[in-house]
Coordinates of C-alpha atoms in Angstrom, one line a residue:
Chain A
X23 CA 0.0 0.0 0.0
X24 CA 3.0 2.0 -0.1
X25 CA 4.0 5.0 2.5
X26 CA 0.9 6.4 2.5
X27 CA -3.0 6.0 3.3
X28 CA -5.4 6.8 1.0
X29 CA -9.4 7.6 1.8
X30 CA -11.0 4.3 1.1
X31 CA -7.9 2.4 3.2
X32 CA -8.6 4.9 5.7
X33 CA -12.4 4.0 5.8
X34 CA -12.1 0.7 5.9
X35 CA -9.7 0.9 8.9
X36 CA -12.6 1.7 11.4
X37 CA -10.4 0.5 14.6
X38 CA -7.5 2.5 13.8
X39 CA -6.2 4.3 16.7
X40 CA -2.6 4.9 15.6
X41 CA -0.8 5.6 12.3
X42 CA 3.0 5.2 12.7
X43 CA 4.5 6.8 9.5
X44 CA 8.1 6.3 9.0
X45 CA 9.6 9.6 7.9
X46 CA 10.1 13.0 10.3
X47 CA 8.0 14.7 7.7
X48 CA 3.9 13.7 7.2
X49 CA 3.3 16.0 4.8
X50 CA 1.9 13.4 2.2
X51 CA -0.7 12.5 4.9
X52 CA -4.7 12.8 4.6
X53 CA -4.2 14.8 8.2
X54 CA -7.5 16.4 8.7
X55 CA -9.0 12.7 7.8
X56 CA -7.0 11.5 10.4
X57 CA -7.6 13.7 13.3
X58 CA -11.5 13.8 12.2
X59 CA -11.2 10.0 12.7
X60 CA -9.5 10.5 16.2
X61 CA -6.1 8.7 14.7
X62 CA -2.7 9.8 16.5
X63 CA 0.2 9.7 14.0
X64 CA 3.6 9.3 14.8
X65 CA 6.7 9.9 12.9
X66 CA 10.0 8.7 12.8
X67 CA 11.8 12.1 13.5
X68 CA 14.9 11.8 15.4
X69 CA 16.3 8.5 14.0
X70 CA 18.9 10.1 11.9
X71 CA 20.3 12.7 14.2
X72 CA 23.4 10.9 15.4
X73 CA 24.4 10.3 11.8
X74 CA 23.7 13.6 10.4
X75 CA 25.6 15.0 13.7
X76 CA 28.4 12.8 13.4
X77 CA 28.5 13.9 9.5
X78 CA 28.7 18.1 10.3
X79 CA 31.0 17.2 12.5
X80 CA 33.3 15.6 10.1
X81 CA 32.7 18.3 7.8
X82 CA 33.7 21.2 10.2
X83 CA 36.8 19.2 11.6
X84 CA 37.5 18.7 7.4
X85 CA 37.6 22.5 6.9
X86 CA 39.8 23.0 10.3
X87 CA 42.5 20.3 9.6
X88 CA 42.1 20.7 6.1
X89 CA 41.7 17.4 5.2
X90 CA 40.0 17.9 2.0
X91 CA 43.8 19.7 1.0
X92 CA 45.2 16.1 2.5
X93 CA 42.7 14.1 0.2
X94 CA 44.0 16.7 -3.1
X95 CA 48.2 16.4 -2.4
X96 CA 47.4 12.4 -1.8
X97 CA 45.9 12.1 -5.7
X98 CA 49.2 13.9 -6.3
X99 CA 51.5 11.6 -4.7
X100 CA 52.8 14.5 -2.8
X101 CA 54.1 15.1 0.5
X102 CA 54.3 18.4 1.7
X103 CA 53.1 20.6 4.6
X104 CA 50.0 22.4 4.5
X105 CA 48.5 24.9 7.1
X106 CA 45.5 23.6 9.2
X107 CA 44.0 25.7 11.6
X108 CA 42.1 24.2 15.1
X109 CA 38.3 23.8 16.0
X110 CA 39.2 24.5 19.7
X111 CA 38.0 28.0 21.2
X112 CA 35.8 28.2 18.0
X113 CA 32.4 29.8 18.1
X114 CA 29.5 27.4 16.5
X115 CA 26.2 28.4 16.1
X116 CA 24.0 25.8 15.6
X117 CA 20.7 26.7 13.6
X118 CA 17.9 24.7 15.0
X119 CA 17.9 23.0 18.6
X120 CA 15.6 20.1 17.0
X121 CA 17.1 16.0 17.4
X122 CA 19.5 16.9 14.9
X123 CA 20.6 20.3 16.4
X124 CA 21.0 18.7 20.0
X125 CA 23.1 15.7 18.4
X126 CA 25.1 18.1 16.9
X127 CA 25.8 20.2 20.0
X128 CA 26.0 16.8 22.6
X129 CA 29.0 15.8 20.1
X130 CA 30.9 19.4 20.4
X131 CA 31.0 18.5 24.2
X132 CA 34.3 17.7 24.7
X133 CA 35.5 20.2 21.8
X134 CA 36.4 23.2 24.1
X135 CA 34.2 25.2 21.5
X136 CA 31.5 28.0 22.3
X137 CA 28.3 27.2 21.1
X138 CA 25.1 29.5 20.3
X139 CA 21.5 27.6 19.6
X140 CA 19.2 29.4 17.6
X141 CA 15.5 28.8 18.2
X142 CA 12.2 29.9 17.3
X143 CA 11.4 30.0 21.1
X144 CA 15.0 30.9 23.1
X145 CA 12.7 31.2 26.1
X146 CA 13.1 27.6 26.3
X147 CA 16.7 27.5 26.4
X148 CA 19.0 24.3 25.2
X149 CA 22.0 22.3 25.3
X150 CA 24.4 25.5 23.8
X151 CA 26.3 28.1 25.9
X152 CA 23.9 30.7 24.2
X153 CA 20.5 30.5 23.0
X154 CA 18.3 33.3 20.6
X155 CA 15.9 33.4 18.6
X156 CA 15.5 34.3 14.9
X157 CA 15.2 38.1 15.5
X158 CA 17.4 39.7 12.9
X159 CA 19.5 41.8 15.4
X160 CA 20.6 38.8 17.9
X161 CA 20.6 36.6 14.9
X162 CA 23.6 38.8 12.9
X163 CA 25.0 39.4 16.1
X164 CA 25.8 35.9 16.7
X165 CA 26.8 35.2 13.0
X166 CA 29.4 38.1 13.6
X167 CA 30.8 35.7 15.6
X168 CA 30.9 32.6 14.3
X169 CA 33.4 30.3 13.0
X170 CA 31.4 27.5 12.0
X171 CA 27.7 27.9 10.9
X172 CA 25.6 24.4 11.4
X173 CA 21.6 25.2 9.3
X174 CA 19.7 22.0 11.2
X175 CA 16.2 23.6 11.1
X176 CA 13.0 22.7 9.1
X177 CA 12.8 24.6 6.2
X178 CA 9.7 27.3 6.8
X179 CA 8.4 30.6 5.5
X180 CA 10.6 32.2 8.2
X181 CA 13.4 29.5 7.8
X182 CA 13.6 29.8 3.8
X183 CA 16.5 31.9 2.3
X184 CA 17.4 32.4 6.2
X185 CA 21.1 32.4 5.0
X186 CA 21.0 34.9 2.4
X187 CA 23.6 37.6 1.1
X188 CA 23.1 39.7 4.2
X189 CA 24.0 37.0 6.8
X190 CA 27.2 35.5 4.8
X191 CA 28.7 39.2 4.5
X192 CA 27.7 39.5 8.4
X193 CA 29.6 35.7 9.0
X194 CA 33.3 36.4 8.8
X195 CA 35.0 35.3 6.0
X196 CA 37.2 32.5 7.5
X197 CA 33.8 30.8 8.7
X198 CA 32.4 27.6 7.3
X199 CA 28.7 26.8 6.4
X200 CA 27.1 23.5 7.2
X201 CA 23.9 22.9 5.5
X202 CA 21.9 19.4 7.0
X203 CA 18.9 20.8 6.2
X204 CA 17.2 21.6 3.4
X205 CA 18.6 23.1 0.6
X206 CA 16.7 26.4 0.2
X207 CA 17.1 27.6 3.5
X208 CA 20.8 29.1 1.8
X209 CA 20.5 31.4 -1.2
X210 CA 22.4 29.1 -3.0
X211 CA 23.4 32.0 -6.0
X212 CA 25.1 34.3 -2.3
X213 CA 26.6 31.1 -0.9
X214 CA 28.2 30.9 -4.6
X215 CA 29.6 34.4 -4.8
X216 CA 30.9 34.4 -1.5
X217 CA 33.1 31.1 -2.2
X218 CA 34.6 32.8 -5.6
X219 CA 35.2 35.9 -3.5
X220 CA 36.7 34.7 -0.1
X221 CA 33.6 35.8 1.3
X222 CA 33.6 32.5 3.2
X223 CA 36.2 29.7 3.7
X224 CA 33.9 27.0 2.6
X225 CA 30.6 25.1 2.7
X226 CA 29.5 21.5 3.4
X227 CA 26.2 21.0 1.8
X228 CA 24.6 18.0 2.0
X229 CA 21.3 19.4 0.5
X230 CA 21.0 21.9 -2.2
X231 CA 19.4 24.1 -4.4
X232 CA 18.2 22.6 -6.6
X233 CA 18.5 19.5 -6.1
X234 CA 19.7 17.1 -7.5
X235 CA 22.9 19.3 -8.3
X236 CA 22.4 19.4 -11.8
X237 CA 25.8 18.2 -13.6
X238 CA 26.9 21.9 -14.7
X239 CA 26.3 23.5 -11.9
X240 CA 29.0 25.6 -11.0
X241 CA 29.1 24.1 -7.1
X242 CA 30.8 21.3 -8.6
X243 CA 33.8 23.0 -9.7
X244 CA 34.8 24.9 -6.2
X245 CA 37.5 23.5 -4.3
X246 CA 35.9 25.0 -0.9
X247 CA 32.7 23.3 -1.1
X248 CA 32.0 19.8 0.0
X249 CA 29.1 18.5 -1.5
X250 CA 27.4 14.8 -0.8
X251 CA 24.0 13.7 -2.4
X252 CA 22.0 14.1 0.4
X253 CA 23.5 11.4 2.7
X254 CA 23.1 12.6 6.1
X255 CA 21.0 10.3 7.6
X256 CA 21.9 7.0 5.5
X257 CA 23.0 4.7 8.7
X258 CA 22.5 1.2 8.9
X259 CA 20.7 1.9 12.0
X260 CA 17.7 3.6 10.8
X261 CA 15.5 0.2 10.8
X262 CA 16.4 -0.5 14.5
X263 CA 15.4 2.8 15.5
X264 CA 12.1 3.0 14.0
X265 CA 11.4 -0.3 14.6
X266 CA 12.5 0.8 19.0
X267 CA 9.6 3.9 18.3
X268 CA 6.8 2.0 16.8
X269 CA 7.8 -1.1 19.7
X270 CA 7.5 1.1 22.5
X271 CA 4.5 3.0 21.0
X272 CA 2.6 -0.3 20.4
X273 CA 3.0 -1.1 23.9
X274 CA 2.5 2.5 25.5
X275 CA -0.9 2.4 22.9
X276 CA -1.7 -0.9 25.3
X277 CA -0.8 0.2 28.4
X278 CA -2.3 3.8 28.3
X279 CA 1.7 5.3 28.6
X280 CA 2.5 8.0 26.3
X281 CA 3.2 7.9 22.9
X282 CA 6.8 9.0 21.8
X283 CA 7.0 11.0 18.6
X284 CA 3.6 12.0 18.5
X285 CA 2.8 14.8 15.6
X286 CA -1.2 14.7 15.9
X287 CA -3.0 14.1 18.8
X288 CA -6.5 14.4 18.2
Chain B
X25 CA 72.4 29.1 17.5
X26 CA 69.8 26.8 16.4
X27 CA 67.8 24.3 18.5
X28 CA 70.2 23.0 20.3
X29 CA 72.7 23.7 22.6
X30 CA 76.6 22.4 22.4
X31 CA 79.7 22.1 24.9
X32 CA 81.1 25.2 24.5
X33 CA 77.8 27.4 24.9
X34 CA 76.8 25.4 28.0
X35 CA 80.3 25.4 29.0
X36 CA 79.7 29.3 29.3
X37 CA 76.1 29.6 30.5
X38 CA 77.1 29.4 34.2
X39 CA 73.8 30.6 35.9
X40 CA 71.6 28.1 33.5
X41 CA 69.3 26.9 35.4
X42 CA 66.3 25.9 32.7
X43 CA 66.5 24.8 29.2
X44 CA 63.3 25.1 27.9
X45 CA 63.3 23.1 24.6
X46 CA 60.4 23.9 22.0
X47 CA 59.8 20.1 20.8
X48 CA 58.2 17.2 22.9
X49 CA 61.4 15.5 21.9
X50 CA 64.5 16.1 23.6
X51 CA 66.9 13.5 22.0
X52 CA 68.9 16.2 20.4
X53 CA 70.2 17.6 23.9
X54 CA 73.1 17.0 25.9
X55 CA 70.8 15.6 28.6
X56 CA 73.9 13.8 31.0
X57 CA 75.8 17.7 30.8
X58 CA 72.5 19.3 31.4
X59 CA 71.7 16.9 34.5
X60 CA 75.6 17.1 35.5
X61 CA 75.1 21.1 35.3
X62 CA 71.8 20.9 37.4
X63 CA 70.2 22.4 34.4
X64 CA 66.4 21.5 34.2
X65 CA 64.7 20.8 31.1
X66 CA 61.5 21.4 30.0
X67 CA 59.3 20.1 26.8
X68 CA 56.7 21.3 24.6
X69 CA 55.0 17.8 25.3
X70 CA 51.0 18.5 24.9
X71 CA 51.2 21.7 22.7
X72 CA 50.1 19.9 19.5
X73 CA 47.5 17.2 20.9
X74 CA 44.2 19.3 20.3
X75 CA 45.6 19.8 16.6
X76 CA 46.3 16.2 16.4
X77 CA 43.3 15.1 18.6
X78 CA 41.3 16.8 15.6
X79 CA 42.8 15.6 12.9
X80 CA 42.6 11.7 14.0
X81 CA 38.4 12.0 14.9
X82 CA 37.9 13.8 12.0
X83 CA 39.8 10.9 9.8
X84 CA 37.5 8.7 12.3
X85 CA 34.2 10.3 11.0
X86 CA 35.2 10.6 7.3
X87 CA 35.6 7.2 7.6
X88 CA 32.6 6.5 9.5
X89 CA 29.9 8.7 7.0
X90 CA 32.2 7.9 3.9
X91 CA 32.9 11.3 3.3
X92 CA 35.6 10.3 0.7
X93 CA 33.9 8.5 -1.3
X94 CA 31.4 12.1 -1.4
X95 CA 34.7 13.8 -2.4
X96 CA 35.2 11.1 -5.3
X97 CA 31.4 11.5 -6.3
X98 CA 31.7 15.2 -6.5
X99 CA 35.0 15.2 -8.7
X100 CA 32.8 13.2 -11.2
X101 CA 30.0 15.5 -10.7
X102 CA 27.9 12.4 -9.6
X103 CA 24.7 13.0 -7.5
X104 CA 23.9 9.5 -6.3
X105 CA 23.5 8.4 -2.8
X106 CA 26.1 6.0 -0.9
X107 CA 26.3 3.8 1.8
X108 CA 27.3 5.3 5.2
X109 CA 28.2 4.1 8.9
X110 CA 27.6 5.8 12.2
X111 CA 30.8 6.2 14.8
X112 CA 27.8 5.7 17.4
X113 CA 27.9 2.4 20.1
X114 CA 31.5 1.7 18.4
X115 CA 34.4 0.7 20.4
X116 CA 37.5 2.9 19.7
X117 CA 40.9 2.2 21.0
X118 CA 43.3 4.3 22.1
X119 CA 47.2 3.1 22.3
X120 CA 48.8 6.1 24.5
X121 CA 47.1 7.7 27.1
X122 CA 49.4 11.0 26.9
X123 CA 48.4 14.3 26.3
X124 CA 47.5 13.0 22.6
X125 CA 45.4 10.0 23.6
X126 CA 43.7 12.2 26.6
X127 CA 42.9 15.0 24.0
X128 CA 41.3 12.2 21.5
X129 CA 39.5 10.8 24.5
X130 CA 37.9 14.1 25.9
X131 CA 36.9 14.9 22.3
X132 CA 34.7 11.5 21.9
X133 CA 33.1 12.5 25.0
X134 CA 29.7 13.2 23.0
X135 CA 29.8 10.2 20.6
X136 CA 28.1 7.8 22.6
X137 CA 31.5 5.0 22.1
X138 CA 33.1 2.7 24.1
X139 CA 36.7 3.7 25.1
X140 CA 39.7 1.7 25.6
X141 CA 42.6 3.0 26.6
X142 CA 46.4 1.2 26.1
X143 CA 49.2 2.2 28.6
X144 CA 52.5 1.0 30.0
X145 CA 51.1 1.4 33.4
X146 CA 47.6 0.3 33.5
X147 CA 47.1 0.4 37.6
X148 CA 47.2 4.1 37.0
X149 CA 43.7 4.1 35.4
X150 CA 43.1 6.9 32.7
X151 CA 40.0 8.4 30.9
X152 CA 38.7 5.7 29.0
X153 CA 36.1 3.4 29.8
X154 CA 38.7 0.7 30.1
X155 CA 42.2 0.9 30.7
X156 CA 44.7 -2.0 29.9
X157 CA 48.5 -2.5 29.1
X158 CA 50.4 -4.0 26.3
X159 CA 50.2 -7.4 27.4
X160 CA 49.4 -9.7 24.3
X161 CA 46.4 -11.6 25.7
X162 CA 44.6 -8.0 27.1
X163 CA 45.8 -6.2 24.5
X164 CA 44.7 -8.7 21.2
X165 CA 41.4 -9.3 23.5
X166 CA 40.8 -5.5 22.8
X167 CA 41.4 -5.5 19.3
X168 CA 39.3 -8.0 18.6
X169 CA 36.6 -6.0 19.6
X170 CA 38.1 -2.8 18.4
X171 CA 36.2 -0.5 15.7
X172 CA 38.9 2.7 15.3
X173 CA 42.7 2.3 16.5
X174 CA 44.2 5.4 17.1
X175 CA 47.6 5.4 17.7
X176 CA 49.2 7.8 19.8
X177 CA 51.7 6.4 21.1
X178 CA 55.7 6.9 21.2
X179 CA 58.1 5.0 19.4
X180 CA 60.2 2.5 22.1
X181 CA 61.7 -0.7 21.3
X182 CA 58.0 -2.1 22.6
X183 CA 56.3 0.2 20.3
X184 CA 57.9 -0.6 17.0
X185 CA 56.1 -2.7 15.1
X186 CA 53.2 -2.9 17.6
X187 CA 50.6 -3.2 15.0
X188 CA 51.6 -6.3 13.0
X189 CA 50.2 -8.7 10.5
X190 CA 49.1 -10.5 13.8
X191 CA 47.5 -7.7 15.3
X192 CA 45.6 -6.5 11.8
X193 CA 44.4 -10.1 11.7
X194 CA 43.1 -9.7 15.1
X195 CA 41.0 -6.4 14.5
X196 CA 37.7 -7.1 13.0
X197 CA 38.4 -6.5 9.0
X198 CA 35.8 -3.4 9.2
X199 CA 38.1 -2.0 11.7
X200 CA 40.0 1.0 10.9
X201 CA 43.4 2.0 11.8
X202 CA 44.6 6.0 12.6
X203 CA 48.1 6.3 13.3
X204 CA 48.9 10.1 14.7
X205 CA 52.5 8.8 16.2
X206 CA 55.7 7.4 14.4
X207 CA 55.3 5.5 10.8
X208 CA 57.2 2.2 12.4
X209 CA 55.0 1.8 15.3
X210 CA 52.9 0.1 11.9
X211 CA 54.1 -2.7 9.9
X212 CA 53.7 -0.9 6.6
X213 CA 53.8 -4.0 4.4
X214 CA 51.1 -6.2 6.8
X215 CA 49.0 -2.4 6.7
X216 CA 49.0 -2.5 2.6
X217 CA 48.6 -6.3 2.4
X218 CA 45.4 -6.3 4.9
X219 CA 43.9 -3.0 2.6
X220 CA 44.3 -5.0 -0.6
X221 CA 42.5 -7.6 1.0
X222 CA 39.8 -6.7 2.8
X223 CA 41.7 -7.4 6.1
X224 CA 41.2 -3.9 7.1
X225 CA 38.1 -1.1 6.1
X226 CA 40.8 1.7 5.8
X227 CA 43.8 3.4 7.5
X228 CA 44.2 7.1 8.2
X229 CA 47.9 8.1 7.9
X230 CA 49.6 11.5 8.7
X231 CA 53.3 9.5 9.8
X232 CA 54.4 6.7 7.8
X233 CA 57.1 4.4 7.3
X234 CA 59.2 5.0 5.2
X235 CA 58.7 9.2 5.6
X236 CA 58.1 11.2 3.6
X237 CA 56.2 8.2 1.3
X238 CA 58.3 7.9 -1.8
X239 CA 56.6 8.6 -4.6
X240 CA 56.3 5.6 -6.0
X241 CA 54.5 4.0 -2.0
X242 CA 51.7 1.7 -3.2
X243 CA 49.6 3.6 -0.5
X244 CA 49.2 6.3 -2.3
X245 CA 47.3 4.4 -4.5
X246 CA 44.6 2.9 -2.5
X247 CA 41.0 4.9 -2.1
X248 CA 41.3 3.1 1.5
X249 CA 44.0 4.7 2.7
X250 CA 44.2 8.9 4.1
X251 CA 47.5 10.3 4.1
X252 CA 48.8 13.6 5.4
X253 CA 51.8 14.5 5.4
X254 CA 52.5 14.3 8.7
X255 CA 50.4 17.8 9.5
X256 CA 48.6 16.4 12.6
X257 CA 50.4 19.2 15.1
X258 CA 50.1 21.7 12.3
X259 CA 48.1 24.6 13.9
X260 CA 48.4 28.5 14.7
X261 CA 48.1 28.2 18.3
X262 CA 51.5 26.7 18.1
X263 CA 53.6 28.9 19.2
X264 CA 51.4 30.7 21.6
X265 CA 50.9 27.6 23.7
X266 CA 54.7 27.2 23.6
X267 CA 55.2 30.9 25.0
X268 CA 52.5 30.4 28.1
X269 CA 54.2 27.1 29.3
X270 CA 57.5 29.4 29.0
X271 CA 55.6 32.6 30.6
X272 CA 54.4 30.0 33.5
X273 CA 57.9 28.3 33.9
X274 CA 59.4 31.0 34.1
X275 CA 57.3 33.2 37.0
X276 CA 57.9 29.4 38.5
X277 CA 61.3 29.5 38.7
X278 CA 61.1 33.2 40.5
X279 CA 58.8 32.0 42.8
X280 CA 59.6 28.8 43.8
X281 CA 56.9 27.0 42.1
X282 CA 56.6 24.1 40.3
X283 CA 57.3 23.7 36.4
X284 CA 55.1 22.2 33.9
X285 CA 56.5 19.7 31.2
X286 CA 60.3 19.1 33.7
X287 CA 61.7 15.9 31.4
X288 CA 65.0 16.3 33.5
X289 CA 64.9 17.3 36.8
X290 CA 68.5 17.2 38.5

């Protein structure tokens, strides 16, 4: 029946009290159906976080050692010194305190970094040494400061475009942009200028825009930007962790517990 | 005068008290005139670990999300998704538990591994989960259940050659091997037989044996294998942590207190 439910499945399922969908995002769901039908739904967000955290780490440790100059003098055959610079003392701003956000900032513990959590709702607080909100004047004051930029927030009206011209000339030019998001939350065309123009050290993307990366696009050809196809959260443990949600839901759906993951409670 | 010091200048440096060398190393000094001369020496020892503490986890975590093989696709232009693994619930080993190992240790803090931790002197515990010596049985028990080696050890007569055909046959042949200390604490052949064959997932190099890799080195022809050219302490903080052991040592000596990094106290 494939990833979704369609009306007539939905019908027929008159004892359905819990839909337990396996991506983060539900957006191909007959929502309203469900709620009017008293359904909960689930979803599977979370389960990639330690591999998408564990891959902007690698990515911002890349850019300080300079591996990727390692990986370029190796297809060379050539051994000589190059410059690498540390992560220590850094600033990182992490954009997004979601699963993936927290993962990211749990892993910079023992990094002697300063971190900086951006949030819609900073009241809240978080795991980082600093958290604000999305309010352009704390925002660019905290991008003034940072060294390494990590975008782990859903792409939204508010979020889309989020890292445009104005924040990457307000970012200083030795930082480095991590994008785990979704592509369109960068202004793809600024992020290009900026690497032709030492406007910024580098970028990891591991979503862009558009994408697919279409063949000619000039992305490609940039030394200082890191590109994978959207490879985040491919870990061989994304079966075991879904199957742990939908276990523990079954049984908390028995038992009257509560429900982890929920995205619709009707 | 250089980075030494001969006969004759010590000969006429009579109110010597401290030689503060700037390498970890100190086999280049008159050490027996120095002790005979009540002349303490001090070390850079520790100055380069965050650098090289870096460097090994991100080598770890490229090898852990694959990242190379996303610098391969993106040299051919090629958006298509890969494989990738997660450095989460693995066991990483750490031979060394100097200021190199400690610094790799405090940086997998937020990882959620297991730690072991090698060391001439187990009974004196260290920051890893486990700590054990270089006794074969204890030591081949670990790699057998070993997922990253790092090696951070120095090179002794019991260090040379450490990691041997017998050893690589031990480690699980998905295990992967970082070596951040001397080229010859690896058998280099046993290292590039076990990559050819599957013996071993990959092995993260910035020291090698023989050093600098001639230019015809099989290694640098294997996808599995990182190299750096030995750029692991590389960093710009360099010489500032050298001048604040100095700055303390010195105020030390005034006072009465007690130095940091004394390798020959007379």
């Amino acid at each position: 029946t494939g990833v979704g439910i369609d009306e007539a499945l939905l019908a027929a399922a008159e004892n359905l009290e819990l839909f337990a969908c396996a991506f983060a995002g539900t957006g191909h769901l007959p929502m309203d159906e469900l709620d009017a039908r008293g359904v909960t739904v689930t979803n599977a967000g979370g389960i990639h976080a330690p591999g998408i955290a564990e891959q902007a780490i690698g990515q911002m440790l890349t850019f300080a050692r300079n591996l990727h100059e390692g990986v370029r003098r190796k297809q060379n055959r050539e051994w000589r010194h190059f410059k690498a610079r540390e992560l220590t003392d850094s600033t990182v701003t992490v954009v997004g305190l979601g699963s993936i956000g927290r993962a990211v900032t749990q892993r910079l513990q023992g990094f002697d970094v300063d971190t900086i959590g951006v949030r819609y709702t900073p009241e809240k607080g978080g795991p980082t040494d600093e958290v604000i909100g999305f309010d352009e004047e704390p925002f660019h004051d905290a991008l003034a400061r940072t060294d390494y930029l990590v975008v782990a927030c859903p792409l939204t009206d508010l979020t889309r475009g989020l890292i445009d011209a104005d924040a990457i000339a307000t970012l200083p030019p030795h930082a480095v942009v991590v994008n785990t998001a979704r592509g369109p939350i960068l202004d793809t065309d600024a992020v290009v200028t900026a690497l032709q123009t030492e406007g910024l050290r580098g970028v990891a993307l591991d979503v862009t825009d558009p994408e697919p990366l279409p063949e000619d696009h000039v992305l490609w050809t940039l030394e200082n930007a890191l590109i994978t196809p959207h490879t985040g959260g491919h870990t061989p443990k994304h079966w075991d962790r879904l199957a742990d949600i939908l276990a523990d839901n079954y049984e908390a759906l028995d038992s009257g517990g509560d429900l982890e993951n929920v995205v619709l409670a009707p």
